[in-house]
């Protein structure tokens, strides 16, 4: 097949991990007879430096016209002073909105070879396999903000339609898995959460009676996530709770650097990015873990291009590399030799037979 994938590597370790992910896409294309066009564009802090806008019009147009967007990471101390007039993160939020990708899927599973890489005990982690479905284009991230010398406000709002559509995505996903959905909110305090719970209850009862629904308060969910992570199948939650809980959940897998994400809307076009940030402290050193970015290409192949066999091949390749003992510094045990970003990417290509 022919596909056009916009590549926006961004800042910090973004370009390093994205280079490995692009290498994997090229290898998949070659091996399976596809033609992937991979145009690159400036995005994030680097785009602010170049033209004062984290999401330049040309980049936005490229993304809107593409079949999928592969993103590295954005941000860094250079652009994050409290008084900064424009921030890289604004570009990311705007891109998510403009692409209409309201459903952010963040799968978390634990590789058997990494059971001891986590800070949690292996008997808690064995068999963990869950997916967070984070609402991505609403809530407090997008509400009106005010600031005076004595006060600041951030508005959190959700519409019925926004809750309905994200719950449907999560419930449909649960149907392909263990048919369990945990909806996470703060209904004992927030009005938006009470609406969320009501709508979730109604949609699930009417349309997904075969999926078991559980409501959890976000504070309690944060606890259960490390107490009984195996019990989670699909978890659906609002934008900010999802942001926080998925960083927590990444520790189940052993490292933030391992986790991919897919942001989807109503069409096939999606935005794919590792869940980690730009990690300015290790940027440019060639030591970042590229697996989150590489696994994001598997999600891209699956969800935007419908290439399930190719997606599975990429996932199997990463899994085999980890099973064979390769460890980037974020996963290496004390004193163990760590692989570079390039070595890790090359090992995946080797597994893919490229
Ligand atoms: C994420 C990140 C972003 C978010 C930041 C960079 C704006 O933390 O994708 O989880 O909060 O959504
Ligand atoms: Mg985050």
Short mmCIF file of C-alpha atoms and ligand atoms in Angstrom, two decimals:
data_model
loop_
_atom_site.label_atom_id
_atom_site.label_comp_id
_atom_site.label_asym_id
_atom_site.label_seq_id
_atom_site.Cartn_x
_atom_site.Cartn_y
_atom_site.Cartn_z
CA UNK A 1 0.00 0.00 0.00
CA UNK A 2 0.93 3.64 -0.38
CA UNK A 3 0.86 5.87 2.67
CA UNK A 4 2.03 9.31 3.66
CA UNK A 5 3.27 9.60 7.22
CA UNK A 6 4.15 13.05 8.54
CA UNK A 7 7.19 12.92 10.82
CA UNK A 8 7.52 15.64 13.44
CA UNK A 9 10.45 14.73 15.65
CA UNK A 10 10.35 17.82 17.89
CA UNK A 11 12.76 18.55 20.72
CA UNK A 12 15.18 16.91 23.13
CA UNK A 13 15.41 13.16 22.55
CA UNK A 14 12.53 13.40 20.04
CA UNK A 15 14.79 13.39 16.95
CA UNK A 16 16.94 10.51 18.26
CA UNK A 17 14.09 8.13 19.04
CA UNK A 18 12.12 9.17 15.94
CA UNK A 19 15.09 8.36 13.70
CA UNK A 20 14.94 4.75 14.94
CA UNK A 21 11.17 4.61 14.49
CA UNK A 22 11.49 5.92 10.93
CA UNK A 23 14.13 3.26 10.25
CA UNK A 24 11.63 0.64 11.36
CA UNK A 25 8.89 2.05 9.10
CA UNK A 26 11.30 2.00 6.16
CA UNK A 27 12.24 -1.60 6.91
CA UNK A 28 8.59 -2.64 7.15
CA UNK A 29 7.83 -0.92 3.86
CA UNK A 30 10.70 -2.65 2.11
CA UNK A 31 10.01 -6.08 3.51
CA UNK A 32 6.26 -6.06 2.96
CA UNK A 33 6.21 -4.19 -0.34
CA UNK A 34 4.68 -0.91 0.81
CA UNK A 35 5.50 2.60 -0.23
CA UNK A 36 5.71 4.98 2.70
CA UNK A 37 6.38 8.63 2.07
CA UNK A 38 7.87 10.16 5.22
CA UNK A 39 7.96 13.96 4.96
CA UNK A 40 9.43 15.78 7.98
CA UNK A 41 8.40 19.12 9.47
CA UNK A 42 9.34 21.42 12.34
CA UNK A 43 7.27 21.22 15.52
CA UNK A 44 7.59 22.28 19.16
CA UNK A 45 10.40 24.37 20.62
CA UNK A 46 12.53 24.09 17.50
CA UNK A 47 9.66 25.56 15.48
CA UNK A 48 9.34 28.40 18.00
CA UNK A 49 13.03 29.11 17.40
CA UNK A 50 12.57 29.01 13.66
CA UNK A 51 9.37 31.00 13.25
CA UNK A 52 7.87 31.84 16.64
CA UNK A 53 5.10 29.23 16.38
CA UNK A 54 5.28 25.68 17.85
CA UNK A 55 2.82 24.48 15.19
CA UNK A 56 3.64 26.35 11.97
CA UNK A 57 0.90 26.42 9.34
CA UNK A 58 2.98 24.30 6.94
CA UNK A 59 3.42 21.61 9.62
CA UNK A 60 -0.27 21.60 10.44
CA UNK A 61 -1.19 21.29 6.77
CA UNK A 62 1.26 18.44 6.29
CA UNK A 63 -0.26 16.61 9.26
CA UNK A 64 -3.85 17.20 8.14
CA UNK A 65 -3.06 15.86 4.67
CA UNK A 66 -1.20 12.77 5.95
CA UNK A 67 -2.55 9.28 6.65
CA UNK A 68 -0.83 9.34 10.03
CA UNK A 69 1.49 11.52 12.08
CA UNK A 70 4.55 10.23 13.92
CA UNK A 71 5.66 12.53 16.72
CA UNK A 72 8.80 12.38 18.88
CA UNK A 73 8.58 14.70 21.86
CA UNK A 74 8.43 18.41 22.53
CA UNK A 75 9.53 20.90 25.16
CA UNK A 76 12.58 21.79 27.20
CA UNK A 77 13.91 24.32 29.68
CA UNK A 78 14.71 26.78 26.91
CA UNK A 79 11.01 27.34 26.27
CA UNK A 80 9.48 26.81 29.69
CA UNK A 81 10.14 29.99 31.68
CA UNK A 82 6.98 30.99 33.59
CA UNK A 83 6.85 34.17 31.53
CA UNK A 84 7.39 32.50 28.14
CA UNK A 85 4.91 34.06 25.68
CA UNK A 86 4.52 30.83 23.72
CA UNK A 87 5.25 27.23 24.70
CA UNK A 88 5.90 24.02 22.73
CA UNK A 89 3.06 22.33 24.65
CA UNK A 90 0.56 24.76 23.11
CA UNK A 91 1.53 23.38 19.71
CA UNK A 92 0.91 19.82 20.85
CA UNK A 93 -2.49 20.63 22.33
CA UNK A 94 -3.47 22.51 19.20
CA UNK A 95 -2.31 19.68 16.95
CA UNK A 96 -4.38 17.14 18.92
CA UNK A 97 -7.42 19.39 18.60
CA UNK A 98 -6.93 20.18 14.91
CA UNK A 99 -6.53 16.48 14.09
CA UNK A 100 -9.62 15.70 16.17
CA UNK A 101 -7.83 12.88 17.97
CA UNK A 102 -9.91 12.72 21.11
CA UNK A 103 -9.05 9.15 22.12
CA UNK A 104 -5.54 8.49 23.38
CA UNK A 105 -4.76 4.78 23.72
CA UNK A 106 -1.89 3.91 26.02
CA UNK A 107 -1.34 0.16 26.29
CA UNK A 108 0.74 -1.13 29.19
CA UNK A 109 1.99 -4.68 29.45
CA UNK A 110 4.93 -6.20 31.24
CA UNK A 111 7.57 -8.08 29.31
CA UNK A 112 8.47 -11.26 31.25
CA UNK A 113 12.18 -10.40 30.95
CA UNK A 114 11.57 -7.04 32.62
CA UNK A 115 9.65 -8.27 35.66
CA UNK A 116 12.57 -7.29 37.83
CA UNK A 117 13.19 -3.94 36.12
CA UNK A 118 10.19 -2.36 37.80
CA UNK A 119 10.23 -0.86 41.27
CA UNK A 120 7.25 -3.13 42.02
CA UNK A 121 7.39 -6.78 43.01
CA UNK A 122 7.28 -9.37 40.26
CA UNK A 123 4.28 -11.23 41.74
CA UNK A 124 2.21 -8.03 41.43
CA UNK A 125 3.32 -7.50 37.83
CA UNK A 126 3.05 -10.95 36.29
CA UNK A 127 0.32 -10.94 33.64
CA UNK A 128 -0.34 -7.19 33.66
CA UNK A 129 -2.00 -6.21 30.39
CA UNK A 130 -4.10 -3.07 30.33
CA UNK A 131 -4.96 -0.15 28.09
CA UNK A 132 -5.69 3.37 29.17
CA UNK A 133 -8.10 5.32 27.02
CA UNK A 134 -7.44 8.93 27.88
CA UNK A 135 -9.79 11.67 26.67
CA UNK A 136 -7.41 13.98 24.82
CA UNK A 137 -9.12 17.06 23.44
CA UNK A 138 -11.28 18.29 26.30
CA UNK A 139 -11.32 18.97 30.02
CA UNK A 140 -9.08 21.30 31.97
CA UNK A 141 -6.34 21.20 29.29
CA UNK A 142 -8.56 23.16 26.94
CA UNK A 143 -10.73 25.27 29.27
CA UNK A 144 -10.47 29.04 29.54
CA UNK A 145 -7.57 30.27 31.66
CA UNK A 146 -7.30 33.50 33.57
CA UNK A 147 -4.44 35.10 35.41
CA UNK A 148 -4.24 38.23 37.55
CA UNK A 149 -1.60 39.23 40.05
CA UNK A 150 -3.51 37.51 42.85
CA UNK A 151 -5.36 34.64 41.20
CA UNK A 152 -5.26 32.08 38.40
CA UNK A 153 -8.03 29.85 37.07
CA UNK A 154 -8.31 26.89 34.68
CA UNK A 155 -11.78 25.87 33.62
CA UNK A 156 -12.68 22.19 33.32
CA UNK A 157 -15.66 21.35 31.16
CA UNK A 158 -17.02 18.27 29.42
CA UNK A 159 -20.03 17.90 27.16
CA UNK A 160 -22.27 14.84 27.05
CA UNK A 161 -21.15 14.19 23.46
CA UNK A 162 -17.46 14.25 24.44
CA UNK A 163 -18.04 11.68 27.16
CA UNK A 164 -20.24 9.47 24.97
CA UNK A 165 -17.70 9.17 22.19
CA UNK A 166 -14.71 8.37 24.41
CA UNK A 167 -16.70 5.79 26.38
CA UNK A 168 -17.72 4.12 23.12
CA UNK A 169 -14.09 3.89 21.99
CA UNK A 170 -13.09 2.35 25.32
CA UNK A 171 -16.02 -0.07 25.42
CA UNK A 172 -15.43 -1.24 21.84
CA UNK A 173 -11.81 -1.87 22.76
CA UNK A 174 -12.85 -3.77 25.89
CA UNK A 175 -14.98 -6.01 23.67
CA UNK A 176 -11.86 -7.13 21.82
CA UNK A 177 -10.17 -7.94 25.14
CA UNK A 178 -11.40 -9.16 28.54
CA UNK A 179 -14.65 -7.14 28.44
CA UNK A 180 -13.88 -5.13 31.54
CA UNK A 181 -14.04 -1.35 31.69
CA UNK A 182 -12.93 0.81 34.61
CA UNK A 183 -14.19 4.39 34.37
CA UNK A 184 -12.08 6.71 36.49
CA UNK A 185 -13.40 10.03 37.79
CA UNK A 186 -13.70 12.23 40.86
CA UNK A 187 -17.48 12.15 41.13
CA UNK A 188 -17.43 12.81 44.88
CA UNK A 189 -16.10 16.33 44.21
CA UNK A 190 -16.31 17.42 40.56
CA UNK A 191 -19.48 18.23 38.61
CA UNK A 192 -17.73 17.23 35.34
CA UNK A 193 -17.09 13.82 36.91
CA UNK A 194 -20.73 13.40 37.94
CA UNK A 195 -21.73 14.07 34.35
CA UNK A 196 -19.00 11.66 33.19
CA UNK A 197 -20.30 8.90 35.47
CA UNK A 198 -23.94 9.39 34.48
CA UNK A 199 -23.20 9.35 30.76
CA UNK A 200 -20.86 6.35 31.09
CA UNK A 201 -23.50 4.41 33.01
CA UNK A 202 -26.17 5.17 30.40
CA UNK A 203 -24.02 4.39 27.33
CA UNK A 204 -22.73 1.16 28.82
CA UNK A 205 -26.14 -0.09 29.89
CA UNK A 206 -27.76 0.72 26.54
CA UNK A 207 -24.99 -0.26 24.15
CA UNK A 208 -22.49 -2.48 25.94
CA UNK A 209 -24.36 -4.66 28.44
CA UNK A 210 -21.80 -7.40 27.74
CA UNK A 211 -18.93 -5.29 29.09
CA UNK A 212 -18.46 -5.24 32.85
CA UNK A 213 -18.31 -1.66 34.13
CA UNK A 214 -16.63 -0.48 37.31
CA UNK A 215 -16.42 3.15 38.50
CA UNK A 216 -13.32 4.18 40.42
CA UNK A 217 -12.45 7.46 42.05
CA UNK A 218 -9.14 8.70 40.68
CA UNK A 219 -7.32 8.68 44.01
CA UNK A 220 -8.40 5.12 44.65
CA UNK A 221 -7.56 4.14 41.06
CA UNK A 222 -4.03 5.47 41.57
CA UNK A 223 -3.69 3.12 44.52
CA UNK A 224 -5.28 0.07 42.86
CA UNK A 225 -3.07 0.53 39.81
CA UNK A 226 -0.04 -0.49 41.83
CA UNK A 227 -1.86 -2.76 44.26
CA UNK A 228 -3.74 -4.98 41.80
CA UNK A 229 -2.70 -3.89 38.26
CA UNK A 230 -3.61 -7.29 36.77
CA UNK A 231 -7.30 -6.61 37.41
CA UNK A 232 -7.34 -3.72 34.95
CA UNK A 233 -8.32 -4.42 31.35
CA UNK A 234 -9.45 -1.13 29.77
CA UNK A 235 -9.55 2.08 31.81
CA UNK A 236 -11.24 5.21 30.50
CA UNK A 237 -10.72 8.61 32.02
CA UNK A 238 -10.62 12.34 31.42
CA UNK A 239 -7.67 14.23 30.02
CA UNK A 240 -5.74 15.24 33.12
CA UNK A 241 -6.39 12.10 35.17
CA UNK A 242 -5.23 10.09 32.16
CA UNK A 243 -2.05 12.12 31.88
CA UNK A 244 -1.16 11.47 35.50
CA UNK A 245 -2.24 7.84 35.75
CA UNK A 246 -0.42 6.76 32.58
CA UNK A 247 2.93 8.00 33.86
CA UNK A 248 2.21 5.99 36.99
CA UNK A 249 1.19 2.96 34.91
CA UNK A 250 4.41 3.14 32.89
CA UNK A 251 6.28 2.05 36.00
CA UNK A 252 4.52 -1.30 35.76
CA UNK A 253 6.32 -1.88 32.45
CA UNK A 254 9.64 -0.87 33.95
CA UNK A 255 10.32 2.40 32.15
CA UNK A 256 8.47 5.36 30.72
CA UNK A 257 10.67 4.91 27.66
CA UNK A 258 8.88 1.71 26.64
CA UNK A 259 5.37 2.99 26.24
CA UNK A 260 3.76 3.96 22.94
CA UNK A 261 0.51 5.76 22.33
CA UNK A 262 -2.06 6.19 19.60
CA UNK A 263 -4.34 9.20 19.44
CA UNK A 264 -7.40 8.56 17.33
CA UNK A 265 -10.47 10.39 16.14
CA UNK A 266 -13.42 9.28 14.06
CA UNK A 267 -11.45 8.63 10.87
CA UNK A 268 -8.39 6.50 10.33
CA UNK A 269 -5.84 9.26 10.64
CA UNK A 270 -4.02 9.17 13.95
CA UNK A 271 -1.21 10.78 15.88
CA UNK A 272 1.40 8.40 17.28
CA UNK A 273 3.92 9.25 19.94
CA UNK A 274 5.81 7.64 22.79
CA UNK A 275 4.31 8.75 26.09
CA UNK A 276 7.67 9.99 27.38
CA UNK A 277 8.70 13.62 27.12
CA UNK A 278 11.71 15.30 25.53
CA UNK A 279 14.08 14.35 28.42
CA UNK A 280 16.40 17.36 27.95
CA UNK A 281 18.83 15.96 30.54
CA UNK A 282 19.81 13.08 28.24
CA UNK A 283 19.14 14.70 24.86
CA UNK A 284 21.87 14.44 22.23
CA UNK A 285 23.72 11.70 24.09
CA UNK A 286 22.36 8.78 22.11
CA UNK A 287 21.17 6.96 25.23
CA UNK A 288 17.39 7.38 25.05
CA UNK A 289 15.21 4.29 24.83
CA UNK A 290 13.68 4.20 21.31
CA UNK A 291 11.21 1.37 22.05
CA UNK A 292 8.30 3.68 22.96
CA UNK A 293 8.74 5.43 19.61
CA UNK A 294 9.23 2.16 17.70
CA UNK A 295 6.19 0.58 19.34
CA UNK A 296 4.23 3.70 18.37
CA UNK A 297 4.91 2.79 14.73
CA UNK A 298 3.30 -0.60 15.41
CA UNK A 299 0.17 1.22 16.62
CA UNK A 300 0.34 3.42 13.52
CA UNK A 301 0.55 0.42 11.21
CA UNK A 302 -2.39 -1.19 13.03
CA UNK A 303 -4.79 1.69 13.54
CA UNK A 304 -4.18 4.09 10.66
CA UNK A 305 -2.98 1.74 7.93
CA UNK A 306 -4.79 -1.46 8.88
CA UNK A 307 -1.54 -3.46 8.61
CA UNK A 308 -2.04 -5.84 11.51
CA UNK A 309 0.57 -8.41 10.46
CA UNK A 310 3.20 -5.68 10.09
CA UNK A 311 2.24 -4.21 13.49
CA UNK A 312 2.62 -7.62 15.12
CA UNK A 313 5.99 -8.08 13.43
CA UNK A 314 7.29 -4.82 14.92
CA UNK A 315 5.97 -5.71 18.37
CA UNK A 316 7.48 -9.18 18.16
CA UNK A 317 10.82 -7.71 17.07
CA UNK A 318 10.99 -5.36 20.08
CA UNK A 319 9.92 -8.16 22.37
CA UNK A 320 12.62 -10.47 20.98
CA UNK A 321 15.31 -7.81 21.44
CA UNK A 322 14.30 -7.37 25.08
CA UNK A 323 14.13 -11.13 25.59
CA UNK A 324 17.66 -11.41 24.17
CA UNK A 325 18.86 -9.12 26.95
CA UNK A 326 19.44 -5.78 25.23
CA UNK A 327 18.94 -2.95 27.75
CA UNK A 328 19.03 0.79 27.20
CA UNK A 329 20.31 2.76 30.25
CA UNK A 330 16.80 3.32 31.65
CA UNK A 331 16.44 -0.46 32.01
CA UNK A 332 19.99 -1.65 32.60
CA UNK A 333 20.74 -3.02 36.04
CA UNK A 334 23.52 -1.38 37.99
CA UNK A 335 26.83 -2.26 36.34
CA UNK A 336 25.17 -3.91 33.34
CA UNK A 337 26.33 -2.76 29.90
CA UNK A 338 23.74 -0.48 28.35
CA UNK A 339 22.92 -0.24 24.65
CA UNK A 340 22.72 3.09 22.84
CA UNK A 341 19.62 4.38 21.05
CA UNK A 342 21.18 3.39 17.73
CA UNK A 343 22.14 -0.09 18.90
CA UNK A 344 18.63 -0.67 20.20
CA UNK A 345 17.12 0.48 16.89
CA UNK A 346 19.57 -1.63 14.90
CA UNK A 347 18.73 -4.70 16.98
CA UNK A 348 15.04 -4.27 16.13
CA UNK A 349 15.89 -3.92 12.44
CA UNK A 350 17.92 -7.11 12.74
CA UNK A 351 14.92 -8.95 14.14
CA UNK A 352 12.78 -7.61 11.34
CA UNK A 353 15.23 -9.13 8.90
CA UNK A 354 16.17 -5.74 7.47
C1 LIG B 1 1.63 13.61 27.54
C2 LIG B 1 2.42 14.82 27.93
C3 LIG B 1 1.69 16.07 27.44
C4 LIG B 1 0.32 16.07 28.12
C5 LIG B 1 2.43 17.38 27.68
C6 LIG B 1 3.78 17.39 27.01
C7 LIG B 1 1.62 18.57 27.26
O1 LIG B 1 2.65 14.85 29.29
O2 LIG B 1 1.39 13.40 26.34
O3 LIG B 1 1.28 12.83 28.43
O4 LIG B 1 0.21 16.51 29.27
O5 LIG B 1 -0.64 15.66 27.49
MG1 LIG B 2 2.03 13.07 30.29
#
